Amino acid sequence: INDFIFPGQFPLALQPDTFSLAQLATSIGNDKHLNTLVVIRNIEFVDSNSNVPYAVPPDQSAATERILQNCSGASISLQTSAYAKFQPFLTPSGNGCITAIYTAFRGTPYLLIRDTTDIQFHQARCHSLPGSGQTISILQLKQLYPGH
């Protein structure tokens, strides 16, 4: 047991490692970060999972999957229990950092949050739509929608 449990001081502040989603994805094969607390920066809920409850009620499902993505379109699942205290709270619509437990089931990685303070999405979304209040230049607009 001493190989797995280490004595420490209480309270001990956790210092999770910070990654981009791409950096974390490259560590899947070696499991280096599995089952650890991590911070992923520059991430947001996909449009269809923004401003919806973190999880459906327990009479519909025991857990709910919400998809997070970076600005390049790479994604990872956030799993939330229907019994979490924050189950009915709405997911944020911005972009930012998430602190979560990085784990996997049958080789597929996913995230678990401890509470809603683990999600700090206060920045503009990757590709905000017109009318969102975000101002971009013509050059930035052309880069978002390259023609053929």
GROMACS .gro file of N, CA, C and O in nm, residues 67-143:
model
  308
   67ILE      N    1  -1.957   1.755  -2.513
   67ILE     CA    2  -1.835   1.759  -2.593
   67ILE      C    3  -1.769   1.896  -2.583
   67ILE      O    4  -1.834   1.998  -2.602
   68LEU      N    5  -1.640   1.893  -2.555
   68LEU     CA    6  -1.557   2.013  -2.554
   68LEU      C    7  -1.466   2.009  -2.676
   68LEU      O    8  -1.427   1.901  -2.721
   69GLN      N    9  -1.433   2.127  -2.730
   69GLN     CA   10  -1.345   2.133  -2.846
   69GLN      C   11  -1.250   2.250  -2.834
   69GLN      O   12  -1.278   2.347  -2.764
   70ASN      N   13  -1.139   2.239  -2.906
   70ASN     CA   14  -1.048   2.353  -2.916
   70ASN      C   15  -1.079   2.427  -3.046
   70ASN      O   16  -1.167   2.386  -3.122
   71CYS      N   17  -1.005   2.532  -3.076
   71CYS     CA   18  -1.033   2.611  -3.196
   71CYS      C   19  -0.996   2.540  -3.325
   71CYS      O   20  -1.035   2.583  -3.433
   72SER      N   21  -0.921   2.431  -3.317
   72SER     CA   22  -0.888   2.351  -3.435
   72SER      C   23  -0.989   2.240  -3.460
   72SER      O   24  -0.979   2.168  -3.558
   73GLY      N   25  -1.084   2.223  -3.369
   73GLY     CA   26  -1.187   2.121  -3.386
   73GLY      C   27  -1.158   1.990  -3.315
   73GLY      O   28  -1.242   1.900  -3.315
   74ALA      N   29  -1.041   1.976  -3.252
   74ALA     CA   30  -1.013   1.855  -3.173
   74ALA      C   31  -1.108   1.855  -3.053
   74ALA      O   32  -1.140   1.960  -2.998
   75SER      N   33  -1.152   1.737  -3.011
   75SER     CA   34  -1.253   1.732  -2.905
   75SER      C   35  -1.223   1.627  -2.801
   75SER      O   36  -1.144   1.535  -2.823
   76ILE      N   37  -1.290   1.642  -2.688
   76ILE     CA   38  -1.285   1.547  -2.578
   76ILE      C   39  -1.418   1.554  -2.505
   76ILE      O   40  -1.484   1.658  -2.504
   77SER      N   41  -1.458   1.444  -2.446
   77SER     CA   42  -1.586   1.435  -2.377
   77SER      C   43  -1.572   1.477  -2.231
   77SER      O   44  -1.473   1.448  -2.166
   78LEU      N   45  -1.675   1.544  -2.180
   78LEU     CA   46  -1.689   1.572  -2.038
   78LEU      C   47  -1.806   1.489  -1.989
   78LEU      O   48  -1.917   1.502  -2.042
   79GLN      N   49  -1.783   1.401  -1.894
   79GLN     CA   50  -1.889   1.316  -1.839
   79GLN      C   51  -1.936   1.376  -1.707
   79GLN      O   52  -1.854   1.412  -1.623
   80THR      N   53  -2.068   1.387  -1.690
   80THR     CA   54  -2.124   1.440  -1.566
   80THR      C   55  -2.235   1.348  -1.517
   80THR      O   56  -2.325   1.311  -1.593
   81SER      N   57  -2.229   1.314  -1.390
   81SER     CA   58  -2.330   1.230  -1.328
   81SER      C   59  -2.462   1.305  -1.315
   81SER      O   60  -2.464   1.425  -1.284
   82ALA      N   61  -2.571   1.234  -1.334
   82ALA     CA   62  -2.703   1.293  -1.315
   82ALA      C   63  -2.727   1.325  -1.168
   82ALA      O   64  -2.818   1.400  -1.134
   83TYR      N   65  -2.643   1.271  -1.080
   83TYR     CA   66  -2.658   1.293  -0.936
   83TYR      C   67  -2.565   1.402  -0.883
   83TYR      O   68  -2.563   1.430  -0.763
   84ALA      N   69  -2.490   1.467  -0.973
   84ALA     CA   70  -2.404   1.577  -0.931
   84ALA      C   71  -2.491   1.694  -0.883
   84ALA      O   72  -2.599   1.719  -0.938
   85LYS      N   73  -2.444   1.764  -0.783
   85LYS     CA   74  -2.520   1.878  -0.730
   85LYS      C   75  -2.542   1.985  -0.836
   85LYS      O   76  -2.639   2.059  -0.833
   86PHE      N   77  -2.451   1.992  -0.933
   86PHE     CA   78  -2.460   2.094  -1.038
   86PHE      C   79  -2.528   2.042  -1.165
   86PHE      O   80  -2.526   2.109  -1.268
   87GLN      N   81  -2.590   1.927  -1.160
   87GLN     CA   82  -2.654   1.865  -1.277
   87GLN      C   83  -2.744   1.962  -1.354
   87GLN      O   84  -2.734   1.970  -1.475
   88PRO      N   85  -2.831   2.041  -1.287
   88PRO     CA   86  -2.921   2.127  -1.366
   88PRO      C   87  -2.859   2.258  -1.412
   88PRO      O   88  -2.918   2.329  -1.493
   89PHE      N   89  -2.741   2.294  -1.364
   89PHE     CA   90  -2.679   2.420  -1.402
   89PHE      C   91  -2.643   2.417  -1.550
   89PHE      O   92  -2.610   2.312  -1.605
   90LEU      N   93  -2.648   2.534  -1.614
   90LEU     CA   94  -2.619   2.541  -1.757
   90LEU      C   95  -2.469   2.553  -1.784
   90LEU      O   96  -2.396   2.623  -1.712
   91THR      N   97  -2.425   2.485  -1.888
   91THR     CA   98  -2.286   2.493  -1.929
   91THR      C   99  -2.258   2.634  -1.982
   91THR      O  100  -2.345   2.698  -2.042
   92PRO      N  101  -2.136   2.685  -1.963
   92PRO     CA  102  -2.104   2.819  -2.012
   92PRO      C  103  -2.086   2.822  -2.163
   92PRO      O  104  -2.060   2.719  -2.225
   93SER      N  105  -2.098   2.942  -2.219
   93SER     CA  106  -2.090   2.954  -2.365
   93SER      C  107  -1.958   3.012  -2.413
   93SER      O  108  -1.936   3.021  -2.533
   94GLY      N  109  -1.868   3.049  -2.324
   94GLY     CA  110  -1.742   3.109  -2.366
   94GLY      C  111  -1.632   3.007  -2.389
   94GLY      O  112  -1.656   2.887  -2.403
   95ASN      N  113  -1.511   3.058  -2.394
   95ASN     CA  114  -1.390   2.978  -2.416
   95ASN      C  115  -1.296   3.005  -2.299
   95ASN      O  116  -1.301   3.112  -2.240
   96GLY      N  117  -1.212   2.907  -2.264
   96GLY     CA  118  -1.118   2.931  -2.155
   96GLY      C  119  -1.049   2.804  -2.111
   96GLY      O  120  -1.012   2.721  -2.193
   97CYS      N  121  -1.037   2.789  -1.979
   97CYS     CA  122  -0.965   2.676  -1.919
   97CYS      C  123  -1.060   2.587  -1.839
   97CYS      O  124  -1.154   2.637  -1.777
   98ILE      N  125  -1.032   2.458  -1.840
   98ILE     CA  126  -1.104   2.364  -1.758
   98ILE      C  127  -1.003   2.287  -1.673
   98ILE      O  128  -0.899   2.246  -1.723
   99THR      N  129  -1.033   2.274  -1.545
   99THR     CA  130  -0.955   2.191  -1.455
   99THR      C  131  -1.038   2.065  -1.435
   99THR      O  132  -1.155   2.073  -1.395
  100ALA      N  133  -0.982   1.950  -1.467
  100ALA     CA  134  -1.061   1.826  -1.463
  100ALA      C  135  -0.972   1.706  -1.439
  100ALA      O  136  -0.850   1.712  -1.455
  101ILE      N  137  -1.036   1.598  -1.401
  101ILE     CA  138  -0.967   1.471  -1.391
  101ILE      C  139  -0.967   1.409  -1.530
  101ILE      O  140  -1.073   1.392  -1.591
  102TYR      N  141  -0.849   1.379  -1.579
  102TYR     CA  142  -0.832   1.320  -1.712
  102TYR      C  143  -0.827   1.168  -1.694
  102TYR      O  144  -0.740   1.115  -1.626
  103THR      N  145  -0.925   1.098  -1.750
  103THR     CA  146  -0.933   0.954  -1.735
  103THR      C  147  -0.976   0.891  -1.866
  103THR      O  148  -0.992   0.961  -1.966
  104ALA      N  149  -0.996   0.761  -1.867
  104ALA     CA  150  -1.036   0.692  -1.990
  104ALA      C  151  -1.120   0.571  -1.955
  104ALA      O  152  -1.109   0.514  -1.847
  105PHE      N  153  -1.205   0.534  -2.051
  105PHE     CA  154  -1.284   0.412  -2.041
  105PHE      C  155  -1.270   0.338  -2.173
  105PHE      O  156  -1.299   0.394  -2.278
  106ARG      N  157  -1.221   0.215  -2.166
  106ARG     CA  158  -1.197   0.133  -2.285
  106ARG      C  159  -1.113   0.206  -2.390
  106ARG      O  160  -1.142   0.204  -2.509
  107GLY      N  161  -1.012   0.277  -2.341
  107GLY     CA  162  -0.920   0.345  -2.430
  107GLY      C  163  -0.965   0.481  -2.480
  107GLY      O  164  -0.892   0.548  -2.551
  108THR      N  165  -1.086   0.522  -2.445
  108THR     CA  166  -1.137   0.653  -2.488
  108THR      C  167  -1.124   0.752  -2.374
  108THR      O  168  -1.185   0.733  -2.269
  109PRO      N  169  -1.044   0.858  -2.393
  109PRO     CA  170  -1.025   0.955  -2.284
  109PRO      C  171  -1.148   1.044  -2.265
  109PRO      O  172  -1.223   1.070  -2.359
  110TYR      N  173  -1.167   1.088  -2.142
  110TYR     CA  174  -1.272   1.184  -2.111
  110TYR      C  175  -1.234   1.260  -1.986
  110TYR      O  176  -1.135   1.229  -1.920
  111LEU      N  177  -1.312   1.361  -1.953
  111LEU     CA  178  -1.287   1.447  -1.839
  111LEU      C  179  -1.400   1.437  -1.737
  111LEU      O  180  -1.515   1.413  -1.774
  112LEU      N  181  -1.365   1.461  -1.611
  112LEU     CA  182  -1.461   1.471  -1.501
  112LEU      C  183  -1.430   1.599  -1.425
  112LEU      O  184  -1.313   1.623  -1.391
  113ILE      N  185  -1.531   1.680  -1.397
  113ILE     CA  186  -1.508   1.799  -1.315
  113ILE      C  187  -1.558   1.773  -1.174
  113ILE      O  188  -1.644   1.688  -1.151
  114ARG      N  189  -1.502   1.848  -1.078
  114ARG     CA  190  -1.541   1.834  -0.938
  114ARG      C  191  -1.661   1.922  -0.906
  114ARG      O  192  -1.748   1.884  -0.829
  115ASP      N  193  -1.665   2.040  -0.963
  115ASP     CA  194  -1.780   2.131  -0.953
  115ASP      C  195  -1.766   2.235  -1.064
  115ASP      O  196  -1.669   2.233  -1.139
  116THR      N  197  -1.861   2.326  -1.073
  116THR     CA  198  -1.862   2.419  -1.186
  116THR      C  199  -1.750   2.523  -1.180
  116THR      O  200  -1.720   2.586  -1.282
  117THR      N  201  -1.687   2.539  -1.065
  117THR     CA  202  -1.575   2.634  -1.058
  117THR      C  203  -1.452   2.580  -1.131
  117THR      O  204  -1.357   2.655  -1.155
  118ASP      N  205  -1.456   2.453  -1.170
  118ASP     CA  206  -1.347   2.395  -1.249
  118ASP      C  207  -1.348   2.446  -1.393
  118ASP      O  208  -1.253   2.423  -1.467
  119ILE      N  209  -1.455   2.511  -1.433
  119ILE     CA  210  -1.466   2.562  -1.570
  119ILE      C  211  -1.463   2.714  -1.567
  119ILE      O  212  -1.550   2.776  -1.506
  120GLN      N  213  -1.363   2.771  -1.631
  120GLN     CA  214  -1.347   2.917  -1.638
  120GLN      C  215  -1.347   2.958  -1.785
  120GLN      O  216  -1.243   2.974  -1.847
  121PHE      N  217  -1.467   2.971  -1.841
  121PHE     CA  218  -1.484   3.005  -1.982
  121PHE      C  219  -1.534   3.149  -1.992
  121PHE      O  220  -1.653   3.173  -2.012
  122HIS      N  221  -1.443   3.245  -1.981
  122HIS     CA  222  -1.483   3.387  -1.981
  122HIS      C  223  -1.435   3.461  -2.105
  122HIS      O  224  -1.455   3.581  -2.116
  123GLN      N  225  -1.371   3.392  -2.198
  123GLN     CA  226  -1.320   3.455  -2.319
  123GLN      C  227  -1.418   3.431  -2.434
  123GLN      O  228  -1.506   3.346  -2.425
  124ALA      N  229  -1.399   3.505  -2.543
  124ALA     CA  230  -1.484   3.487  -2.662
  124ALA      C  231  -1.461   3.348  -2.722
  124ALA      O  232  -1.351   3.293  -2.715
  125ARG      N  233  -1.566   3.293  -2.779
  125ARG     CA  234  -1.557   3.163  -2.844
  125ARG      C  235  -1.464   3.169  -2.965
  125ARG      O  236  -1.437   3.275  -3.019
  126CYS      N  237  -1.419   3.053  -3.007
  126CYS     CA  238  -1.323   3.044  -3.118
  126CYS      C  239  -1.371   3.117  -3.243
  126CYS      O  240  -1.300   3.198  -3.299
  127HIS      N  241  -1.489   3.084  -3.287
  127HIS     CA  242  -1.541   3.140  -3.412
  127HIS      C  243  -1.678   3.198  -3.385
  127HIS      O  244  -1.779   3.147  -3.431
  128SER      N  245  -1.679   3.307  -3.308
  128SER     CA  246  -1.806   3.370  -3.273
  128SER      C  247  -1.879   3.416  -3.398
  128SER      O  248  -1.818   3.464  -3.494
  129LEU      N  249  -2.008   3.402  -3.395
  129LEU     CA  250  -2.091   3.441  -3.510
  129LEU      C  251  -2.117   3.590  -3.511
  129LEU      O  252  -2.113   3.655  -3.407
  130PRO      N  253  -2.148   3.647  -3.627
  130PRO     CA  254  -2.183   3.788  -3.633
  130PRO      C  255  -2.300   3.816  -3.538
  130PRO      O  256  -2.389   3.735  -3.521
  131GLY      N  257  -2.295   3.933  -3.475
  131GLY     CA  258  -2.398   3.969  -3.380
  131GLY      C  259  -2.364   3.924  -3.239
  131GLY      O  260  -2.439   3.948  -3.145
  132SER      N  261  -2.251   3.860  -3.222
  132SER     CA  262  -2.212   3.811  -3.090
  132SER      C  263  -2.144   3.920  -3.008
  132SER      O  264  -2.115   3.899  -2.891
  133GLY      N  265  -2.116   4.035  -3.071
  133GLY     CA  266  -2.047   4.142  -3.001
  133GLY      C  267  -1.897   4.139  -3.021
  133GLY      O  268  -1.827   4.230  -2.982
  134GLN      N  269  -1.846   4.036  -3.086
  134GLN     CA  270  -1.703   4.025  -3.112
  134GLN      C  271  -1.670   4.097  -3.242
  134GLN      O  272  -1.738   4.079  -3.342
  135THR      N  273  -1.566   4.178  -3.241
  135THR     CA  274  -1.522   4.250  -3.359
  135THR      C  275  -1.398   4.182  -3.415
  135THR      O  276  -1.305   4.153  -3.341
  136ILE      N  277  -1.401   4.155  -3.548
  136ILE     CA  278  -1.285   4.096  -3.613
  136ILE      C  279  -1.257   4.175  -3.741
  136ILE      O  280  -1.345   4.240  -3.796
  137SER      N  281  -1.135   4.164  -3.789
  137SER     CA  282  -1.097   4.234  -3.911
  137SER      C  283  -1.141   4.154  -4.033
  137SER      O  284  -1.174   4.036  -4.023
  138ILE      N  285  -1.139   4.217  -4.150
  138ILE     CA  286  -1.171   4.148  -4.276
  138ILE      C  287  -1.073   4.034  -4.298
  138ILE      O  288  -1.111   3.924  -4.340
  139LEU      N  289  -0.945   4.056  -4.268
  139LEU     CA  290  -0.844   3.952  -4.284
  139LEU      C  291  -0.877   3.830  -4.196
  139LEU      O  292  -0.870   3.716  -4.242
  140GLN      N  293  -0.917   3.854  -4.070
  140GLN     CA  294  -0.955   3.744  -3.983
  140GLN      C  295  -1.077   3.670  -4.036
  140GLN      O  296  -1.085   3.548  -4.030
  141LEU      N  297  -1.173   3.744  -4.091
  141LEU     CA  298  -1.292   3.683  -4.149
  141LEU      C  299  -1.255   3.595  -4.268
  141LEU      O  300  -1.304   3.483  -4.281
  142LYS      N  301  -1.166   3.643  -4.354
  142LYS     CA  302  -1.121   3.564  -4.469
  142LYS      C  303  -1.050   3.437  -4.424
  142LYS      O  304  -1.063   3.333  -4.487
  143GLN      N  305  -0.975   3.444  -4.313
  143GLN     CA  306  -0.906   3.327  -4.261
  143GLN      C  307  -1.004   3.224  -4.205
  143GLN      O  308  -0.979   3.105  -4.209
   0.00000   0.00000   0.00000
